[in-house]
PDB file of C-alpha atoms in Angstrom:
ATOM      1  CA  MET I 253       0.000   0.000   0.000  1.00 30.00           C
ATOM      2  CA  LYS I 254       2.764   2.366   0.891  1.00 34.00           C
ATOM      3  CA  LYS I 255       4.434   2.059  -2.480  1.00 31.00           C
ATOM      4  CA  ARG I 256       1.350   2.860  -4.419  1.00 30.00           C
ATOM      5  CA  LEU I 257       0.313   5.605  -2.081  1.00 34.00           C
ATOM      6  CA  ILE I 258       3.640   7.323  -2.382  1.00 33.00           C
ATOM      7  CA  GLY I 259       3.581   6.847  -6.081  1.00 37.00           C
ATOM      8  CA  GLY I 260       0.260   8.601  -6.285  1.00 35.00           C
ATOM      9  CA  LEU I 261       1.085  11.274  -3.821  1.00 36.00           C
ATOM     10  CA  VAL I 262       4.444  12.082  -5.223  1.00 38.00           C
ATOM     11  CA  ALA I 263       2.561  14.338  -7.563  1.00 38.00           C
ATOM     12  CA  ALA I 264       2.121  16.670  -4.639  1.00 37.00           C
ATOM     13  CA  ALA I 265       5.250  15.765  -2.789  1.00 36.00           C
ATOM     14  CA  ILE I 266       7.506  16.579  -5.647  1.00 37.00           C
ATOM     15  CA  LEU I 267       6.561  20.197  -5.566  1.00 39.00           C
ATOM     16  CA  ILE I 268       9.612  20.633  -3.424  1.00 35.00           C
ATOM     17  CA  PRO I 269      11.699  17.628  -4.328  1.00 36.00           C
ATOM     18  CA  THR I 270      14.417  17.121  -1.788  1.00 34.00           C
ATOM     19  CA  SER I 271      14.832  20.302   0.109  1.00 37.00           C
ATOM     20  CA  ALA I 272      13.707  23.858   0.277  1.00 34.00           C
ATOM     21  CA  PHE I 273      16.978  24.822  -1.344  1.00 35.00           C
ATOM     22  CA  ALA I 274      15.508  23.532  -4.565  1.00 36.00           C
ATOM     23  CA  ALA I 275      11.977  24.713  -4.053  1.00 37.00           C
ATOM     24  CA  PRO I 276      11.508  28.079  -5.745  1.00 35.00           C
ATOM     25  CA  PRO I 277      11.982  27.179  -9.430  1.00 36.00           C
ATOM     26  CA  LEU I 278       9.574  24.270  -9.244  1.00 40.00           C
ATOM     27  CA  ILE I 279       7.004  26.007  -7.125  1.00 38.00           C
ATOM     28  CA  GLU I 280       6.878  28.894  -9.543  1.00 41.00           C
ATOM     29  CA  MET I 281       5.779  26.539 -12.278  1.00 43.00           C
ATOM     30  CA  LEU I 282       2.385  26.233 -10.664  1.00 49.00           C
ATOM     31  CA  THR I 283      -0.253  28.809 -10.041  1.00 59.00           C
ATOM     32  CA  ARG I 284       0.083  29.880  -6.442  1.00 70.00           C
ATOM     33  CA  THR I 285      -2.504  31.905  -4.617  1.00 84.00           C
ATOM     34  CA  PRO I 286      -1.165  34.205  -1.897  1.00 90.00           C
ATOM     35  CA  MET I 287      -2.860  33.883   1.486  1.00 93.00           C
ATOM     36  CA  THR I 288      -3.104  36.350   4.339  1.00 95.00           C
ATOM     37  CA  ALA I 289      -2.405  35.278   7.896  1.00 94.00           C
ATOM     38  CA  GLU I 290      -6.135  35.335   8.600  1.00 94.00           C
ATOM     39  CA  GLN I 291      -6.867  33.178   5.577  1.00 94.00           C
ATOM     40  CA  VAL I 292      -4.285  30.657   6.767  1.00 94.00           C
ATOM     41  CA  LYS I 293      -5.943  30.463  10.163  1.00 94.00           C
ATOM     42  CA  MET I 294      -9.350  29.901   8.534  1.00 93.00           C
ATOM     43  CA  ASP I 295      -8.141  27.411   5.956  1.00 92.00           C
ATOM     44  CA  LYS I 296      -8.523  23.746   6.972  1.00 90.00           C
ATOM     45  CA  VAL I 297      -5.044  22.695   5.885  1.00 92.00           C
ATOM     46  CA  GLY I 298      -3.441  25.889   7.154  1.00 94.00           C
ATOM     47  CA  LYS I 299      -5.172  25.637  10.507  1.00 95.00           C
ATOM     48  CA  GLU I 300      -4.116  22.028  11.043  1.00 94.00           C
ATOM     49  CA  THR I 301      -0.567  22.828   9.989  1.00 96.00           C
ATOM     50  CA  LEU I 302      -0.309  25.631  12.517  1.00 97.00           C
ATOM     51  CA  LYS I 303      -1.842  23.405  15.178  1.00 95.00           C
ATOM     52  CA  LYS I 304       0.884  20.812  14.630  1.00 95.00           C
ATOM     53  CA  LEU I 305       3.581  23.450  14.677  1.00 96.00           C
ATOM     54  CA  TYR I 306       2.337  25.153  17.825  1.00 96.00           C
ATOM     55  CA  SER I 307       2.071  21.789  19.566  1.00 95.00           C
ATOM     56  CA  ALA I 308       5.631  20.890  18.550  1.00 95.00           C
ATOM     57  CA  PHE I 309       7.167  24.279  19.259  1.00 96.00           C
ATOM     58  CA  PRO I 310       4.888  26.353  21.514  1.00 96.00           C
ATOM     59  CA  GLU I 311       7.161  29.374  21.187  1.00 94.00           C
ATOM     60  CA  THR I 312       6.093  29.731  17.549  1.00 95.00           C
ATOM     61  CA  LYS I 313       2.639  30.857  18.675  1.00 95.00           C
ATOM     62  CA  SER I 314       4.202  34.292  19.001  1.00 94.00           C
ATOM     63  CA  PHE I 315       5.795  34.125  15.560  1.00 95.00           C
ATOM     64  CA  LYS I 316       4.383  36.223  12.749  1.00 95.00           C
ATOM     65  CA  ILE I 317       3.156  34.660   9.523  1.00 96.00           C
ATOM     66  CA  ILE I 318       5.252  36.574   7.012  1.00 94.00           C
ATOM     67  CA  ASP I 319       4.222  34.700   3.880  1.00 93.00           C
ATOM     68  CA  ALA I 320       1.720  32.052   2.841  1.00 93.00           C
ATOM     69  CA  SER I 321       0.241  30.665  -0.336  1.00 89.00           C
ATOM     70  CA  ASN I 322      -1.385  27.573  -1.724  1.00 84.00           C
ATOM     71  CA  VAL I 323      -1.939  25.575  -4.864  1.00 73.00           C
ATOM     72  CA  GLU I 324      -5.518  24.507  -4.363  1.00 69.00           C
ATOM     73  CA  GLY I 325      -5.844  20.848  -3.530  1.00 63.00           C
ATOM     74  CA  VAL I 326      -2.108  20.339  -3.865  1.00 68.00           C
ATOM     75  CA  GLN I 327      -0.040  22.226  -1.316  1.00 77.00           C
ATOM     76  CA  THR I 328      -0.242  24.956   1.313  1.00 88.00           C
ATOM     77  CA  SER I 329       2.925  26.815   2.303  1.00 90.00           C
ATOM     78  CA  ILE I 330       3.384  28.947   5.396  1.00 95.00           C
ATOM     79  CA  ILE I 331       6.420  30.904   6.582  1.00 95.00           C
ATOM     80  CA  LEU I 332       6.588  32.177  10.147  1.00 96.00           C
ATOM     81  CA  GLN I 333       9.267  34.333  11.700  1.00 95.00           C
ATOM     82  CA  GLU I 334      10.099  35.270  15.250  1.00 93.00           C
ATOM     83  CA  LYS I 335       9.288  38.834  16.142  1.00 87.00           C
ATOM     84  CA  GLY I 336      12.596  40.504  16.906  1.00 79.00           C
ATOM     85  CA  GLY I 337      15.040  38.188  18.614  1.00 69.00           C
ATOM     86  CA  THR I 338      17.457  36.256  16.439  1.00 72.00           C
ATOM     87  CA  GLY I 339      15.206  36.003  13.421  1.00 86.00           C
ATOM     88  CA  LYS I 340      14.147  32.414  13.861  1.00 94.00           C
ATOM     89  CA  LYS I 341      12.131  31.316  10.878  1.00 95.00           C
ATOM     90  CA  ILE I 342      10.218  28.173  10.032  1.00 96.00           C
ATOM     91  CA  THR I 343       8.668  27.217   6.701  1.00 94.00           C
ATOM     92  CA  LEU I 344       6.067  24.494   6.310  1.00 94.00           C
ATOM     93  CA  HIS I 345       4.784  22.915   3.130  1.00 89.00           C
ATOM     94  CA  THR I 346       1.714  20.751   3.640  1.00 89.00           C
ATOM     95  CA  ASN I 347       0.115  18.352   1.194  1.00 80.00           C
ATOM     96  CA  GLY I 348      -3.284  19.746   0.299  1.00 76.00           C
ATOM     97  CA  ASN I 349      -4.818  16.292  -0.006  1.00 69.00           C
ATOM     98  CA  THR I 350      -3.371  14.358   2.891  1.00 76.00           C
ATOM     99  CA  GLY I 351      -2.711  17.202   5.301  1.00 84.00           C
ATOM    100  CA  LYS I 352       0.779  15.839   5.906  1.00 85.00           C
ATOM    101  CA  ILE I 353       3.556  18.333   6.425  1.00 90.00           C
ATOM    102  CA  GLU I 354       5.966  17.260   3.731  1.00 85.00           C
ATOM    103  CA  HIS I 355       8.717  19.804   4.155  1.00 88.00           C
ATOM    104  CA  VAL I 356      10.002  21.774   7.093  1.00 94.00           C
ATOM    105  CA  ASN I 357      12.697  24.443   6.972  1.00 93.00           C
ATOM    106  CA  GLN I 358      14.028  25.606  10.281  1.00 96.00           C
ATOM    107  CA  GLU I 359      16.280  28.634   9.912  1.00 94.00           C
ATOM    108  CA  ASN I 360      18.392  30.619  12.350  1.00 93.00           C
ATOM    109  CA  TRP I 361      17.470  28.651  15.445  1.00 93.00           C
ATOM    110  CA  GLU I 362      21.101  28.602  16.486  1.00 91.00           C
ATOM    111  CA  PRO I 363      23.065  31.725  17.457  1.00 89.00           C
ATOM    112  CA  LYS I 364      24.794  33.487  14.585  1.00 86.00           C
ATOM    113  CA  GLU I 365      28.027  33.147  16.532  1.00 88.00           C
ATOM    114  CA  LYS I 366      27.736  29.370  16.365  1.00 89.00           C
ATOM    115  CA  PRO I 367      25.534  28.318  13.462  1.00 89.00           C
ATOM    116  CA  LEU I 368      24.521  24.736  12.839  1.00 91.00           C
ATOM    117  CA  ILE I 369      27.264  24.030  10.413  1.00 89.00           C
ATOM    118  CA  THR I 370      29.935  24.659  13.066  1.00 91.00           C
ATOM    119  CA  LEU I 371      28.526  22.041  15.425  1.00 93.00           C
ATOM    120  CA  THR I 372      29.860  18.522  15.731  1.00 93.00           C
ATOM    121  CA  ASP I 373      28.209  15.709  13.802  1.00 91.00           C
ATOM    122  CA  GLN I 374      26.534  14.446  16.940  1.00 93.00           C
ATOM    123  CA  GLU I 375      25.259  17.908  17.796  1.00 94.00           C
ATOM    124  CA  ILE I 376      23.882  18.356  14.293  1.00 94.00           C
ATOM    125  CA  LYS I 377      22.207  14.959  14.443  1.00 94.00           C
ATOM    126  CA  ALA I 378      20.680  15.828  17.802  1.00 94.00           C
ATOM    127  CA  LYS I 379      19.207  19.016  16.334  1.00 95.00           C
ATOM    128  CA  VAL I 380      17.762  17.135  13.371  1.00 95.00           C
ATOM    129  CA  ASP I 381      16.458  14.340  15.587  1.00 94.00           C
ATOM    130  CA  LEU I 382      14.653  16.872  17.718  1.00 94.00           C
ATOM    131  CA  LEU I 383      13.029  18.580  14.739  1.00 95.00           C
ATOM    132  CA  ILE I 384      11.819  15.301  13.222  1.00 94.00           C
ATOM    133  CA  ASP I 385      10.680  13.974  16.567  1.00 93.00           C
ATOM    134  CA  LYS I 386       8.729  17.129  17.321  1.00 93.00           C
ATOM    135  CA  MET I 387       7.105  17.413  13.903  1.00 93.00           C
ATOM    136  CA  TYR I 388       6.609  13.779  12.970  1.00 90.00           C
ATOM    137  CA  GLY I 389       6.979  11.626  16.054  1.00 85.00           C
ATOM    138  CA  ASN I 390       9.335   8.989  17.387  1.00 79.00           C
ATOM    139  CA  ILE I 391      12.325   8.280  15.149  1.00 83.00           C
ATOM    140  CA  GLU I 392      13.707   5.316  17.065  1.00 83.00           C
ATOM    141  CA  ASP I 393      12.553   2.938  14.319  1.00 82.00           C
ATOM    142  CA  TYR I 394      14.818   4.567  11.787  1.00 87.00           C
ATOM    143  CA  LYS I 395      18.384   3.861  10.807  1.00 87.00           C
ATOM    144  CA  PHE I 396      20.515   6.896  10.268  1.00 86.00           C
ATOM    145  CA  THR I 397      23.254   7.953   7.863  1.00 88.00           C
ATOM    146  CA  MET I 398      25.016  11.274   7.559  1.00 89.00           C
ATOM    147  CA  GLU I 399      27.441  12.502   4.974  1.00 85.00           C
ATOM    148  CA  GLN I 400      28.978  15.745   3.892  1.00 83.00           C
ATOM    149  CA  MET I 401      28.076  16.804   0.395  1.00 74.00           C
ATOM    150  CA  GLU I 402      30.668  17.814  -2.136  1.00 65.00           C
ATOM    151  CA  ASN I 403      29.664  21.437  -2.202  1.00 60.00           C
ATOM    152  CA  LEU I 404      32.587  23.771  -2.664  1.00 59.00           C
ATOM    153  CA  ASP I 405      30.498  26.886  -2.138  1.00 64.00           C
ATOM    154  CA  GLN I 406      28.861  25.989   1.128  1.00 71.00           C
ATOM    155  CA  LYS I 407      29.312  23.241   3.663  1.00 79.00           C
ATOM    156  CA  THR I 408      26.307  20.967   3.431  1.00 83.00           C
ATOM    157  CA  PHE I 409      25.354  17.756   5.163  1.00 87.00           C
ATOM    158  CA  MET I 410      22.763  15.258   4.000  1.00 85.00           C
ATOM    159  CA  LEU I 411      21.115  13.018   6.556  1.00 89.00           C
ATOM    160  CA  ASN I 412      18.923  10.067   5.634  1.00 87.00           C
ATOM    161  CA  TYR I 413      16.558   8.391   8.048  1.00 90.00           C
ATOM    162  CA  ILE I 414      15.633   4.965   6.747  1.00 87.00           C
ATOM    163  CA  LYS I 415      12.955   2.841   8.321  1.00 83.00           C
ATOM    164  CA  LYS I 416      14.276  -0.517   9.480  1.00 78.00           C
ATOM    165  CA  GLY I 417      13.611  -3.087   6.790  1.00 75.00           C
ATOM    166  CA  SER I 418      13.401  -0.476   4.075  1.00 75.00           C
ATOM    167  CA  LYS I 419      16.008   0.449   1.486  1.00 70.00           C
ATOM    168  CA  THR I 420      15.190   4.051   0.822  1.00 70.00           C
ATOM    169  CA  PRO I 421      14.968   7.108   3.066  1.00 74.00           C
ATOM    170  CA  PHE I 422      11.800   8.073   4.860  1.00 86.00           C
ATOM    171  CA  TYR I 423      13.145  11.472   5.832  1.00 88.00           C
ATOM    172  CA  GLN I 424      15.838  13.225   3.863  1.00 85.00           C
ATOM    173  CA  VAL I 425      17.480  16.179   5.540  1.00 89.00           C
ATOM    174  CA  PHE I 426      19.892  18.843   4.389  1.00 88.00           C
ATOM    175  CA  VAL I 427      21.820  20.978   6.849  1.00 91.00           C
ATOM    176  CA  GLN I 428      23.389  24.054   5.395  1.00 88.00           C
ATOM    177  CA  ASP I 429      24.597  27.244   7.064  1.00 89.00           C
ATOM    178  CA  ASN I 430      22.034  27.764   9.827  1.00 92.00           C
ATOM    179  CA  THR I 431      19.188  25.855   8.219  1.00 93.00           C
ATOM    180  CA  ILE I 432      17.728  22.393   8.662  1.00 94.00           C
ATOM    181  CA  SER I 433      15.559  21.279   5.749  1.00 91.00           C
ATOM    182  CA  VAL I 434      13.526  18.110   6.311  1.00 91.00           C
ATOM    183  CA  SER I 435      11.628  16.397   3.518  1.00 85.00           C
ATOM    184  CA  LEU I 436       9.157  13.618   4.159  1.00 83.00           C
ATOM    185  CA  ILE I 437       9.765  11.393   1.177  1.00 74.00           C
ATOM    186  CA  GLY I 438       7.976   8.384   2.565  1.00 68.00           C
ATOM    187  CA  GLY I 439      10.242   5.370   2.490  1.00 49.00           C
ATOM    188  CA  GLU I 440       9.583   3.178  -0.482  1.00 46.00           C
ATOM    189  CA  THR I 441       9.408   5.674  -3.275  1.00 41.00           C
ATOM    190  CA  THR I 442       9.362   3.250  -6.113  1.00 43.00           C
ATOM    191  CA  PRO I 443       6.475   1.178  -7.408  1.00 47.00           C
ATOM    192  CA  SER I 444       6.621  -2.543  -6.923  1.00 45.00           C
ATOM    193  CA  ASN I 445       7.177  -3.171 -10.615  1.00 50.00           C
ATOM    194  CA  SER I 446      10.358  -1.131 -10.624  1.00 51.00           C
ATOM    195  CA  ARG I 447      13.601  -2.972 -11.077  1.00 62.00           C
ATOM    196  CA  VAL I 448      15.846   0.000 -10.363  1.00 75.00           C
ATOM    197  CA  GLU I 449      15.751   3.061  -8.163  1.00 78.00           C
ATOM    198  CA  GLY I 450      17.573   6.350  -7.976  1.00 84.00           C
ATOM    199  CA  PHE I 451      17.195   7.214 -11.660  1.00 90.00           C
ATOM    200  CA  PHE I 452      18.761  10.567 -10.897  1.00 90.00           C
ATOM    201  CA  SER I 453      21.603  11.417  -8.577  1.00 89.00           C
ATOM    202  CA  LEU I 454      22.935  14.547  -6.961  1.00 86.00           C
ATOM    203  CA  ASN I 455      26.501  15.002  -5.853  1.00 83.00           C
ATOM    204  CA  GLY I 456      27.091  11.402  -6.768  1.00 83.00           C
ATOM    205  CA  LYS I 457      24.383  10.103  -4.450  1.00 81.00           C
ATOM    206  CA  PRO I 458      21.053   8.570  -5.476  1.00 82.00           C
ATOM    207  CA  ASP I 459      18.261  11.107  -5.666  1.00 82.00           C
ATOM    208  CA  TYR I 460      14.972   9.248  -5.250  1.00 78.00           C
ATOM    209  CA  THR I 461      12.788  12.276  -5.780  1.00 77.00           C
ATOM    210  CA  ALA I 462      11.441  11.418  -9.198  1.00 85.00           C
ATOM    211  CA  ASP I 463      11.503   7.641  -9.038  1.00 84.00           C
ATOM    212  CA  ALA I 464       7.749   7.373  -8.720  1.00 82.00           C
ATOM    213  CA  PHE I 465       7.375   9.266 -11.974  1.00 88.00           C
ATOM    214  CA  ILE I 466      10.065   7.448 -13.886  1.00 90.00           C
ATOM    215  CA  ASN I 467       9.189   3.942 -12.743  1.00 87.00           C
ATOM    216  CA  ASP I 468       6.336   3.651 -15.178  1.00 87.00           C
ATOM    217  CA  GLU I 469       5.905   0.520 -17.242  1.00 86.00           C
ATOM    218  CA  LYS I 470       3.992   2.510 -19.865  1.00 87.00           C
ATOM    219  CA  LEU I 471       6.912   4.914 -20.143  1.00 91.00           C
ATOM    220  CA  PHE I 472       9.335   2.042 -20.582  1.00 90.00           C
ATOM    221  CA  SER I 473       7.066   0.630 -23.262  1.00 85.00           C
ATOM    222  CA  LEU I 474       6.801   3.998 -25.015  1.00 89.00           C
ATOM    223  CA  LEU I 475      10.570   4.388 -25.044  1.00 91.00           C
ATOM    224  CA  LYS I 476      11.117   0.701 -25.811  1.00 87.00           C
ATOM    225  CA  MET I 477      13.599   0.509 -22.935  1.00 89.00           C
ATOM    226  CA  ASN I 478      13.780  -1.360 -19.678  1.00 87.00           C
ATOM    227  CA  PRO I 479      14.389   0.573 -16.418  1.00 89.00           C
ATOM    228  CA  THR I 480      18.087  -0.288 -16.327  1.00 88.00           C
ATOM    229  CA  GLU I 481      18.632   0.940 -19.861  1.00 89.00           C
ATOM    230  CA  LEU I 482      16.802   4.174 -19.104  1.00 93.00           C
ATOM    231  CA  LYS I 483      18.864   4.730 -15.961  1.00 92.00           C
ATOM    232  CA  GLN I 484      22.064   4.156 -17.906  1.00 91.00           C
ATOM    233  CA  GLU I 485      21.066   6.752 -20.480  1.00 93.00           C
ATOM    234  CA  LEU I 486      20.100   9.264 -17.793  1.00 94.00           C
ATOM    235  CA  ALA I 487      23.488   8.727 -16.161  1.00 93.00           C
ATOM    236  CA  LYS I 488      25.064  10.104 -19.336  1.00 93.00           C
ATOM    237  CA  GLY I 489      23.505  13.464 -18.551  1.00 93.00           C
ATOM    238  CA  LYS I 490      20.511  13.209 -20.841  1.00 95.00           C
ATOM    239  CA  SER I 491      16.973  14.078 -19.853  1.00 96.00           C
ATOM    240  CA  VAL I 492      14.032  11.773 -20.444  1.00 96.00           C
ATOM    241  CA  VAL I 493      12.838  14.214 -23.091  1.00 95.00           C
ATOM    242  CA  GLU I 494      16.149  13.995 -24.928  1.00 96.00           C
ATOM    243  CA  ILE I 495      16.173  10.232 -24.731  1.00 95.00           C
ATOM    244  CA  ALA I 496      12.619  10.166 -26.041  1.00 94.00           C
ATOM    245  CA  ALA I 497      13.523  12.497 -28.907  1.00 94.00           C
ATOM    246  CA  SER I 498      16.305  10.133 -29.938  1.00 94.00           C
ATOM    247  CA  LYS I 499      13.607   7.530 -30.360  1.00 90.00           C
ATOM    248  CA  SER I 500      11.235   9.860 -32.229  1.00 91.00           C
ATOM    249  CA  VAL I 501       8.943  10.102 -29.233  1.00 90.00           C
ATOM    250  CA  SER I 502       7.640  13.600 -28.550  1.00 93.00           C
ATOM    251  CA  LYS I 503       7.729  15.420 -25.219  1.00 93.00           C
ATOM    252  CA  GLN I 504       3.942  15.557 -25.176  1.00 92.00           C
ATOM    253  CA  GLN I 505       3.704  11.792 -25.619  1.00 92.00           C
ATOM    254  CA  VAL I 506       5.924  11.333 -22.584  1.00 93.00           C
ATOM    255  CA  ILE I 507       3.915  13.841 -20.571  1.00 92.00           C
ATOM    256  CA  ASP I 508       0.634  12.165 -21.505  1.00 91.00           C
ATOM    257  CA  VAL I 509       1.826   8.708 -20.488  1.00 91.00           C
ATOM    258  CA  VAL I 510       3.423   9.687 -17.179  1.00 92.00           C
ATOM    259  CA  ALA I 511       0.656  12.084 -16.180  1.00 90.00           C
ATOM    260  CA  LYS I 512      -1.998   9.474 -16.848  1.00 88.00           C
ATOM    261  CA  THR I 513      -0.218   6.937 -14.669  1.00 87.00           C
ATOM    262  CA  GLN I 514       0.157   9.409 -11.821  1.00 86.00           C
ATOM    263  CA  VAL I 515      -3.518  10.348 -11.958  1.00 85.00           C
ATOM    264  CA  GLU I 516      -4.583   6.710 -12.130  1.00 84.00           C
ATOM    265  CA  ARG I 517      -2.526   5.979  -9.032  1.00 80.00           C
ATOM    266  CA  GLN I 518      -4.023   8.900  -7.185  1.00 79.00           C
ATOM    267  CA  ILE I 519      -7.575   7.902  -8.109  1.00 79.00           C
ATOM    268  CA  GLN I 520      -6.871   4.322  -7.070  1.00 75.00           C
ATOM    269  CA  ALA I 521      -5.449   5.512  -3.751  1.00 70.00           C
ATOM    270  CA  GLU I 522      -8.603   7.544  -3.186  1.00 71.00           C
ATOM    271  CA  GLN I 523     -10.794   4.563  -3.985  1.00 71.00           C
ATOM    272  CA  ASN I 524      -8.787   2.426  -1.570  1.00 64.00           C
ATOM    273  CA  GLY I 525      -9.268   4.994   1.134  1.00 62.00           C
ATOM    274  CA  GLU I 526      -5.536   5.615   1.342  1.00 58.00           C
ATOM    275  CA  ILE I 527      -5.946   9.341   0.784  1.00 62.00           C
ATOM    276  CA  PRO I 528      -8.945  11.655   1.089  1.00 63.00           C
ATOM    277  CA  LYS I 529     -11.141  11.983  -1.967  1.00 70.00           C
ATOM    278  CA  ASN I 530     -11.306  15.283  -3.770  1.00 71.00           C
ATOM    279  CA  ASN I 531     -13.776  16.647  -6.245  1.00 72.00           C
ATOM    280  CA  HIS I 532     -11.338  17.214  -9.062  1.00 77.00           C
ATOM    281  CA  SER I 533     -12.104  15.665 -12.413  1.00 80.00           C
ATOM    282  CA  THR I 534      -9.575  13.491 -14.209  1.00 82.00           C
ATOM    283  CA  GLU I 535      -8.986  16.357 -16.624  1.00 83.00           C
ATOM    284  CA  GLN I 536      -8.253  18.730 -13.734  1.00 83.00           C
ATOM    285  CA  LEU I 537      -5.861  16.252 -12.169  1.00 82.00           C
ATOM    286  CA  LEU I 538      -4.070  15.749 -15.467  1.00 86.00           C
ATOM    287  CA  LYS I 539      -3.729  19.484 -15.903  1.00 85.00           C
ATOM    288  CA  ALA I 540      -2.385  19.873 -12.376  1.00 84.00           C
ATOM    289  CA  ILE I 541       0.176  17.129 -12.739  1.00 86.00           C
ATOM    290  CA  GLU I 542       1.569  18.138 -16.130  1.00 88.00           C
ATOM    291  CA  PRO I 543       3.959  20.868 -14.885  1.00 87.00           C
ATOM    292  CA  LYS I 544       5.403  18.453 -12.365  1.00 86.00           C
ATOM    293  CA  VAL I 545       5.828  15.739 -14.976  1.00 90.00           C
ATOM    294  CA  LEU I 546       7.532  18.253 -17.229  1.00 91.00           C
ATOM    295  CA  GLN I 547       9.945  19.165 -14.451  1.00 90.00           C
ATOM    296  CA  VAL I 548      10.909  15.528 -14.012  1.00 92.00           C
ATOM    297  CA  ILE I 549      11.298  14.585 -17.648  1.00 94.00           C
ATOM    298  CA  GLU I 550      13.401  17.654 -18.407  1.00 94.00           C
ATOM    299  CA  HIS I 551      15.593  17.117 -15.351  1.00 94.00           C
ATOM    300  CA  LYS I 552      19.174  15.965 -15.768  1.00 94.00           C
ATOM    301  CA  THR I 553      21.070  13.938 -13.257  1.00 92.00           C
ATOM    302  CA  GLU I 554      23.550  15.756 -11.012  1.00 90.00           C
ATOM    303  CA  THR I 555      21.517  18.931 -11.466  1.00 89.00           C
ATOM    304  CA  PRO I 556      19.841  20.583  -8.462  1.00 84.00           C
ATOM    305  CA  TRP I 557      16.069  20.571  -8.601  1.00 79.00           C
TER     306      TRP I 557
END
């Protein structure tokens, strides 16, 4: 169930693929509606998001909502900042269908004199553990890995929390400067029929963000390739669109196939009761998913989202 659910929901989750560092370009592809602080507090998703935040970090009740917006039925985003003080800021991106907070950015919660990046590995892990534990619950069931990214411009750590028995991260975290960026990517991100994972990589490490889009038997059939062959071609720095073009398959054909699969998965998940039902028509869902599909199929490995 989890695999299919994630596959269907990745349509929303991928709005901000692996961290907030990559968020703006992708978010701007969709039509966002600005929200006032009052609208956030009246909105069902916004209200529940704030409730979770205030419960996790009571001090944020005094924070000011400095920005908010939503893509109806897809995602609600809220940014709060401490009034005065050290400028603590927290950004939340919540799935508009499931109500799950999928991304959390915690900025400037450490003194400027000793930002996160100057702490020891254990101290950094403790900070990340606390954030995940507060926002999502007990993390004792997760294995943990931490590595420094090859980023010459800015020291960056990536932390993966993998559920015991699973192979892929459930939470993926980036720590950079004085920011912790947590993404809920849900464990098994690939459909059961997938024979490979991590079609893309970043800094030499598997990037599972788009696996649920790429692992599509209909896409493999369209391209006349198996998953391994497609991954090998992507590893050469080509995009799915470029690979398709080399086989005389148009970009729109790829979009149509992948979008249809994503929508079918979402509808199936709704019918199974795995996610709340919405009133969107198939045509509306297809229209909503197309920009996200486009982002994935034009993406090139080792390129930030």
